[in-house]
Amino acid sequence: MRIGVIGTGRIGTIHANTLSRHREVGSLILTDADPARAAELALRLGETAAPGVDEIFRWGVDAVVITTATPAHAELIGRAARSGLPVFCEKPIALDLPGTLQAIAEVETAGTILQMGFQRRFDAGYLGAREAVRAGRLGRLHTVRALTSDQAPPPAAYLPGSGGLYRDTLIHDFDALRWVTGREVTEVYAAGSDAGPAMFREAGDVDTAAVVLRLDDGTLATATATRMNGAGYDVRMELAGERDTVVVGLDDRTPIASTEPSGPPAADKPWPGFLERFGPAYEAELAAFVEVVRGERANPCDGREALQALRIAEACELSRHEHRPVRPAELPGGHETSAV
């Protein structure tokens, strides 16, 4: 199997390394907006560098992995679909619902594959939580608390094209919430704070956000995020039911400290970022993509699953700006799928 990797930044480099080692992947063609970066990575991996995206399609590949900046995702997904190629794409499909719906329509018209990069679906902790909920171990689920906290903010230049904290960061929590519980979000109320560095205000973004979400079975959930968590990278999900409570992301590297005299000690080596925390999950999602391309398994996260997470993020942005509860069903693309 020959795979084209478009984008060789941080996550593109990780994915290229993973695919280069995969026993079913014979070769890679790498390209990037910075050709020298792609050439350097190709040399290091013993793979081929292409001068641009056109060559990826002209030289011939069996599948495409898209890890470019978000504004290029939808166009590249459409181009791959028209070429009859399966695609793995980092989230999101696009920064708006019309662009997302258009890209999905191109994939569905072509009858090709689009697998989205929501790596938490492949993390052992989230898998365990899903199994606990689906098996009824927790009893009736009444409360879910999710959080994503970055240790340090991204560069200021990243913010204007990121889509904002709800679309860029909390979208992972929204996808995980649907996937773990098997329920749909029916209403959100969101708030955000830009009291941190001025670059967030200048980008029209917030550095900290909180959301209250209502699920279709009455379960209440909260989701919080911040770019300014100096203790370390912290991603958790707590699920509380009438019988039991479980926690995702609580281990000896979780960057929290107890104030109780008999509480556990603070982590010696807290997680510094998402690449370290979710390393095995990133490998597992690409292994799944290879299996999907080979026809050995069903698509674990298609474009319509990603659409639902984006709709929740869009509802949060609307709620933050209008200071009111918002139903995702108010937005385009409502009720087109259900959580799996």
GROMACS .gro file of C-alpha atoms in nm:
model
  340
    1MET     CA    1   0.000   0.000   0.000
    2ARG     CA    2   0.127   0.345  -0.095
    3ILE     CA    3   0.000   0.640   0.112
    4GLY     CA    4   0.032   1.010   0.049
    5VAL     CA    5   0.082   1.228   0.357
    6ILE     CA    6  -0.010   1.592   0.300
    7GLY     CA    7   0.136   1.807   0.577
    8THR     CA    8   0.453   1.729   0.772
    9GLY     CA    9   0.420   1.950   1.078
   10ARG     CA   10   0.404   1.808   1.432
   11ILE     CA   11   0.117   1.566   1.387
   12GLY     CA   12   0.205   1.492   1.025
   13THR     CA   13   0.552   1.387   1.133
   14ILE     CA   14   0.409   1.158   1.400
   15HIS     CA   15   0.168   0.999   1.151
   16ALA     CA   16   0.439   0.957   0.886
   17ASN     CA   17   0.663   0.782   1.139
   18THR     CA   18   0.379   0.549   1.237
   19LEU     CA   19   0.283   0.465   0.880
   20SER     CA   20   0.644   0.416   0.770
   21ARG     CA   21   0.674   0.138   1.029
   22HIS     CA   22   0.343  -0.030   0.947
   23ARG     CA   23   0.386  -0.375   0.795
   24GLU     CA   24   0.105  -0.323   0.541
   25VAL     CA   25   0.235   0.012   0.417
   26GLY     CA   26   0.494  -0.030   0.146
   27SER     CA   27   0.584   0.333   0.092
   28LEU     CA   28   0.490   0.695   0.159
   29ILE     CA   29   0.491   1.011  -0.050
   30LEU     CA   30   0.524   1.319   0.170
   31THR     CA   31   0.450   1.679   0.084
   32ASP     CA   32   0.416   2.005   0.274
   33ALA     CA   33   0.366   2.377   0.215
   34ASP     CA   34   0.734   2.392   0.314
   35PRO     CA   35   0.895   2.149   0.064
   36ALA     CA   36   1.223   2.146   0.255
   37ARG     CA   37   1.047   2.017   0.567
   38ALA     CA   38   0.884   1.734   0.372
   39ALA     CA   39   1.216   1.649   0.205
   40GLU     CA   40   1.398   1.636   0.538
   41LEU     CA   41   1.137   1.402   0.689
   42ALA     CA   42   1.134   1.182   0.378
   43LEU     CA   43   1.512   1.148   0.393
   44ARG     CA   44   1.500   1.056   0.759
   45LEU     CA   45   1.233   0.789   0.701
   46GLY     CA   46   1.364   0.657   0.372
   47GLU     CA   47   1.048   0.767   0.192
   48THR     CA   48   0.974   0.991  -0.109
   49ALA     CA   49   0.911   1.366  -0.098
   50ALA     CA   50   0.687   1.537  -0.351
   51PRO     CA   51   0.721   1.906  -0.440
   52GLY     CA   52   0.347   1.966  -0.403
   53VAL     CA   53  -0.002   1.826  -0.361
   54ASP     CA   54  -0.051   1.777  -0.736
   55GLU     CA   55   0.225   1.517  -0.742
   56ILE     CA   56   0.059   1.318  -0.464
   57PHE     CA   57  -0.238   1.257  -0.691
   58ARG     CA   58  -0.043   1.235  -1.018
   59TRP     CA   59   0.220   0.989  -0.897
   60GLY     CA   60  -0.043   0.749  -0.770
   61VAL     CA   61  -0.131   0.649  -0.413
   62ASP     CA   62  -0.380   0.408  -0.256
   63ALA     CA   63  -0.490   0.645   0.021
   64VAL     CA   64  -0.429   0.995   0.154
   65VAL     CA   65  -0.358   1.123   0.506
   66ILE     CA   66  -0.433   1.494   0.553
   67THR     CA   67  -0.251   1.676   0.834
   68THR     CA   68  -0.235   2.026   0.690
   69ALA     CA   69  -0.368   2.344   0.849
   70THR     CA   70  -0.745   2.325   0.891
   71PRO     CA   71  -0.842   2.569   0.611
   72ALA     CA   72  -0.708   2.322   0.353
   73HIS     CA   73  -0.890   2.013   0.483
   74ALA     CA   74  -1.222   2.039   0.299
   75GLU     CA   75  -1.066   2.110  -0.042
   76LEU     CA   76  -0.822   1.820  -0.006
   77ILE     CA   77  -1.097   1.583   0.111
   78GLY     CA   78  -1.300   1.674  -0.196
   79ARG     CA   79  -1.006   1.630  -0.429
   80ALA     CA   80  -0.928   1.287  -0.286
   81ALA     CA   81  -1.294   1.186  -0.312
   82ARG     CA   82  -1.305   1.288  -0.679
   83SER     CA   83  -0.991   1.079  -0.730
   84GLY     CA   84  -1.159   0.778  -0.568
   85LEU     CA   85  -0.914   0.771  -0.277
   86PRO     CA   86  -0.978   0.683   0.090
   87VAL     CA   87  -0.886   0.966   0.326
   88PHE     CA   88  -0.776   0.997   0.686
   89CYS     CA   89  -0.805   1.360   0.799
   90GLU     CA   90  -0.725   1.534   1.123
   91LYS     CA   91  -1.020   1.718   1.274
   92PRO     CA   92  -1.209   1.924   1.183
   93ILE     CA   93  -1.330   1.880   0.826
   94ALA     CA   94  -1.379   2.256   0.803
   95LEU     CA   95  -1.423   2.552   1.034
   96ASP     CA   96  -1.788   2.596   0.941
   97LEU     CA   97  -2.092   2.380   0.881
   98PRO     CA   98  -2.144   2.462   0.509
   99GLY     CA   99  -1.785   2.363   0.428
  100THR     CA  100  -1.818   2.047   0.633
  101LEU     CA  101  -2.145   1.947   0.467
  102GLN     CA  102  -2.000   2.010   0.120
  103ALA     CA  103  -1.696   1.790   0.186
  104ILE     CA  104  -1.913   1.511   0.327
  105ALA     CA  105  -2.140   1.533   0.023
  106GLU     CA  106  -1.841   1.491  -0.209
  107VAL     CA  107  -1.726   1.182  -0.020
  108GLU     CA  108  -2.073   1.029  -0.023
  109THR     CA  109  -2.129   1.107  -0.391
  110ALA     CA  110  -1.797   0.944  -0.479
  111GLY     CA  111  -1.864   0.648  -0.248
  112THR     CA  112  -1.519   0.679  -0.092
  113ILE     CA  113  -1.395   0.662   0.267
  114LEU     CA  114  -1.335   0.950   0.508
  115GLN     CA  115  -1.201   0.861   0.853
  116MET     CA  116  -1.162   1.150   1.094
  117GLY     CA  117  -0.883   1.181   1.351
  118PHE     CA  118  -1.061   1.172   1.686
  119GLN     CA  119  -0.789   0.974   1.860
  120ARG     CA  120  -0.962   0.955   2.197
  121ARG     CA  121  -1.181   0.681   2.051
  122PHE     CA  122  -0.866   0.467   2.049
  123ASP     CA  123  -0.741   0.554   2.399
  124ALA     CA  124  -0.757   0.272   2.654
  125GLY     CA  125  -0.921   0.493   2.917
  126TYR     CA  126  -1.202   0.616   2.693
  127LEU     CA  127  -1.254   0.265   2.559
  128GLY     CA  128  -1.288   0.139   2.917
  129ALA     CA  129  -1.538   0.413   3.001
  130ARG     CA  130  -1.747   0.333   2.695
  131GLU     CA  131  -1.753  -0.035   2.786
  132ALA     CA  132  -1.853   0.044   3.146
  133VAL     CA  133  -2.142   0.264   3.031
  134ARG     CA  134  -2.263   0.027   2.760
  135ALA     CA  135  -2.246  -0.274   2.995
  136GLY     CA  136  -2.463  -0.095   3.251
  137ARG     CA  137  -2.194  -0.109   3.517
  138LEU     CA  138  -2.261   0.249   3.629
  139GLY     CA  139  -2.637   0.212   3.639
  140ARG     CA  140  -2.832   0.513   3.518
  141LEU     CA  141  -2.578   0.772   3.414
  142HIS     CA  142  -2.662   1.110   3.567
  143THR     CA  143  -2.346   1.325   3.540
  144VAL     CA  144  -2.047   1.351   3.309
  145ARG     CA  145  -1.758   1.591   3.366
  146ALA     CA  146  -1.505   1.637   3.085
  147LEU     CA  147  -1.201   1.862   3.067
  148THR     CA  148  -0.910   1.943   2.841
  149SER     CA  149  -0.634   2.168   2.974
  150ASP     CA  150  -0.324   2.261   2.775
  151GLN     CA  151  -0.010   2.332   2.972
  152ALA     CA  152   0.083   2.633   2.760
  153PRO     CA  153  -0.094   2.830   2.486
  154PRO     CA  154  -0.012   2.785   2.118
  155PRO     CA  155   0.172   3.056   1.922
  156ALA     CA  156  -0.032   3.370   1.860
  157ALA     CA  157  -0.018   3.309   1.484
  158TYR     CA  158  -0.203   2.980   1.531
  159LEU     CA  159  -0.513   3.128   1.693
  160PRO     CA  160  -0.686   3.313   1.405
  161GLY     CA  161  -0.705   2.998   1.192
  162SER     CA  162  -0.773   2.752   1.472
  163GLY     CA  163  -1.149   2.800   1.486
  164GLY     CA  164  -1.138   2.892   1.854
  165LEU     CA  165  -1.130   2.693   2.175
  166TYR     CA  166  -1.464   2.516   2.121
  167ARG     CA  167  -1.386   2.398   1.767
  168ASP     CA  168  -1.015   2.335   1.818
  169THR     CA  169  -1.000   2.179   2.165
  170LEU     CA  170  -1.338   2.102   2.318
  171ILE     CA  171  -1.452   1.936   1.996
  172HIS     CA  172  -1.258   1.631   2.117
  173ASP     CA  173  -1.458   1.629   2.441
  174PHE     CA  174  -1.784   1.667   2.248
  175ASP     CA  175  -1.699   1.371   2.025
  176ALA     CA  176  -1.590   1.161   2.323
  177LEU     CA  177  -1.908   1.251   2.513
  178ARG     CA  178  -2.127   1.121   2.230
  179TRP     CA  179  -1.911   0.816   2.166
  180VAL     CA  180  -1.873   0.706   2.528
  181THR     CA  181  -2.235   0.760   2.633
  182GLY     CA  182  -2.409   0.672   2.307
  183ARG     CA  183  -2.635   0.975   2.356
  184GLU     CA  184  -2.693   1.296   2.164
  185VAL     CA  185  -2.647   1.650   2.297
  186THR     CA  186  -2.978   1.837   2.286
  187GLU     CA  187  -2.882   2.169   2.446
  188VAL     CA  188  -2.573   2.367   2.547
  189TYR     CA  189  -2.501   2.676   2.751
  190ALA     CA  190  -2.147   2.806   2.705
  191ALA     CA  191  -1.932   3.077   2.859
  192GLY     CA  192  -1.575   3.184   2.792
  193SER     CA  193  -1.307   3.405   2.941
  194ASP     CA  194  -1.039   3.601   2.756
  195ALA     CA  195  -0.880   3.736   3.075
  196GLY     CA  196  -0.544   3.579   2.988
  197PRO     CA  197  -0.288   3.699   2.731
  198ALA     CA  198  -0.404   3.970   2.491
  199MET     CA  199  -0.348   3.747   2.187
  200PHE     CA  200  -0.675   3.563   2.263
  201ARG     CA  201  -0.877   3.885   2.264
  202GLU     CA  202  -0.703   4.000   1.947
  203ALA     CA  203  -0.800   3.673   1.775
  204GLY     CA  204  -1.160   3.694   1.898
  205ASP     CA  205  -1.099   3.376   2.098
  206VAL     CA  206  -1.107   3.278   2.466
  207ASP     CA  207  -0.835   3.111   2.671
  208THR     CA  208  -1.078   2.935   2.907
  209ALA     CA  209  -1.426   2.797   2.845
  210ALA     CA  210  -1.701   2.611   3.027
  211VAL     CA  211  -2.011   2.441   2.887
  212VAL     CA  212  -2.318   2.279   3.042
  213LEU     CA  213  -2.467   2.017   2.811
  214ARG     CA  214  -2.795   1.826   2.831
  215LEU     CA  215  -2.810   1.480   2.673
  216ASP     CA  216  -3.119   1.328   2.516
  217ASP     CA  217  -3.178   1.091   2.811
  218GLY     CA  218  -3.160   1.370   3.070
  219THR     CA  219  -2.795   1.316   3.167
  220LEU     CA  220  -2.617   1.642   3.250
  221ALA     CA  221  -2.260   1.705   3.142
  222THR     CA  222  -2.002   1.976   3.183
  223ALA     CA  223  -1.700   2.036   2.962
  224THR     CA  224  -1.422   2.281   3.042
  225ALA     CA  225  -1.103   2.377   2.864
  226THR     CA  226  -0.814   2.614   2.909
  227ARG     CA  227  -0.493   2.700   2.728
  228MET     CA  228  -0.325   2.809   3.053
  229ASN     CA  229  -0.284   2.504   3.280
  230GLY     CA  230   0.069   2.546   3.410
  231ALA     CA  231   0.066   2.220   3.607
  232GLY     CA  232   0.066   2.015   3.285
  233TYR     CA  233  -0.153   1.868   3.014
  234ASP     CA  234  -0.472   1.742   3.176
  235VAL     CA  235  -0.745   1.547   2.993
  236ARG     CA  236  -1.007   1.365   3.197
  237MET     CA  237  -1.364   1.244   3.184
  238GLU     CA  238  -1.562   1.147   3.495
  239LEU     CA  239  -1.882   0.948   3.452
  240ALA     CA  240  -2.111   0.913   3.754
  241GLY     CA  241  -2.408   0.678   3.770
  242GLU     CA  242  -2.645   0.547   4.032
  243ARG     CA  243  -2.422   0.240   4.089
  244ASP     CA  244  -2.064   0.349   4.025
  245THR     CA  245  -1.831   0.623   3.905
  246VAL     CA  246  -1.534   0.588   3.670
  247VAL     CA  247  -1.263   0.832   3.562
  248VAL     CA  248  -1.066   0.852   3.238
  249GLY     CA  249  -0.720   1.008   3.253
  250LEU     CA  250  -0.640   0.958   3.621
  251ASP     CA  251  -0.293   0.808   3.658
  252ASP     CA  252   0.049   0.885   3.805
  253ARG     CA  253   0.108   1.154   3.540
  254THR     CA  254  -0.217   1.346   3.589
  255PRO     CA  255  -0.112   1.704   3.678
  256ILE     CA  256  -0.318   1.748   3.994
  257ALA     CA  257  -0.223   1.770   4.361
  258SER     CA  258  -0.440   1.684   4.661
  259THR     CA  259  -0.469   1.919   4.957
  260GLU     CA  260  -0.576   1.632   5.182
  261PRO     CA  261  -0.314   1.517   5.437
  262SER     CA  262  -0.353   1.156   5.323
  263GLY     CA  263  -0.403   1.236   4.954
  264PRO     CA  264  -0.180   1.103   4.674
  265PRO     CA  265   0.138   1.294   4.590
  266ALA     CA  266   0.163   1.526   4.292
  267ALA     CA  267   0.283   1.370   3.967
  268ASP     CA  268   0.662   1.355   3.928
  269LYS     CA  269   0.639   1.372   3.547
  270PRO     CA  270   0.307   1.530   3.448
  271TRP     CA  271   0.196   1.498   3.087
  272PRO     CA  272   0.347   1.786   2.885
  273GLY     CA  273   0.114   1.766   2.585
  274PHE     CA  274  -0.128   1.570   2.369
  275LEU     CA  275   0.135   1.391   2.160
  276GLU     CA  276   0.277   1.222   2.470
  277ARG     CA  277  -0.058   1.158   2.640
  278PHE     CA  278  -0.222   1.005   2.334
  279GLY     CA  279   0.078   0.847   2.159
  280PRO     CA  280  -0.063   0.492   2.156
  281ALA     CA  281  -0.406   0.619   2.046
  282TYR     CA  282  -0.256   0.802   1.748
  283GLU     CA  283  -0.087   0.480   1.638
  284ALA     CA  284  -0.406   0.279   1.688
  285GLU     CA  285  -0.623   0.513   1.480
  286LEU     CA  286  -0.385   0.489   1.183
  287ALA     CA  287  -0.367   0.111   1.217
  288ALA     CA  288  -0.747   0.117   1.201
  289PHE     CA  289  -0.734   0.334   0.888
  290VAL     CA  290  -0.509   0.083   0.713
  291GLU     CA  291  -0.758  -0.191   0.805
  292VAL     CA  292  -1.047   0.020   0.674
  293VAL     CA  293  -0.867   0.078   0.343
  294ARG     CA  294  -0.799  -0.297   0.316
  295GLY     CA  295  -1.166  -0.372   0.378
  296GLU     CA  296  -1.095  -0.548   0.707
  297ARG     CA  297  -1.312  -0.332   0.935
  298ALA     CA  298  -1.583  -0.067   0.930
  299ASN     CA  299  -1.497   0.302   0.947
  300PRO     CA  300  -1.468   0.389   1.320
  301CYS     CA  301  -1.530   0.764   1.277
  302ASP     CA  302  -1.673   0.892   0.951
  303GLY     CA  303  -1.748   1.245   0.838
  304ARG     CA  304  -2.098   1.255   0.980
  305GLU     CA  305  -1.967   1.167   1.325
  306ALA     CA  306  -1.728   1.462   1.296
  307LEU     CA  307  -2.015   1.680   1.178
  308GLN     CA  308  -2.208   1.619   1.499
  309ALA     CA  309  -1.911   1.721   1.716
  310LEU     CA  310  -1.870   2.039   1.510
  311ARG     CA  311  -2.240   2.119   1.544
  312ILE     CA  312  -2.203   2.107   1.923
  313ALA     CA  313  -1.898   2.336   1.902
  314GLU     CA  314  -2.090   2.575   1.676
  315ALA     CA  315  -2.381   2.576   1.921
  316CYS     CA  316  -2.136   2.665   2.198
  317GLU     CA  317  -1.999   2.961   2.003
  318LEU     CA  318  -2.352   3.086   1.940
  319SER     CA  319  -2.440   3.037   2.306
  320ARG     CA  320  -2.130   3.229   2.420
  321HIS     CA  321  -2.203   3.522   2.192
  322GLU     CA  322  -2.578   3.539   2.258
  323HIS     CA  323  -2.568   3.442   2.628
  324ARG     CA  324  -2.844   3.185   2.593
  325PRO     CA  325  -2.902   2.810   2.577
  326VAL     CA  326  -2.872   2.677   2.221
  327ARG     CA  327  -3.000   2.351   2.076
  328PRO     CA  328  -2.761   2.202   1.817
  329ALA     CA  329  -3.072   2.105   1.620
  330GLU     CA  330  -3.111   2.478   1.542
  331LEU     CA  331  -2.802   2.456   1.321
  332PRO     CA  332  -2.760   2.303   0.973
  333GLY     CA  333  -2.695   1.930   0.963
  334GLY     CA  334  -2.914   1.843   1.260
  335HIS     CA  335  -3.041   1.493   1.331
  336GLU     CA  336  -2.837   1.335   1.051
  337THR     CA  337  -2.679   1.062   1.260
  338SER     CA  338  -2.687   0.917   1.607
  339ALA     CA  339  -2.405   0.839   1.846
  340VAL     CA  340  -2.255   0.493   1.793
   0.00000   0.00000   0.00000
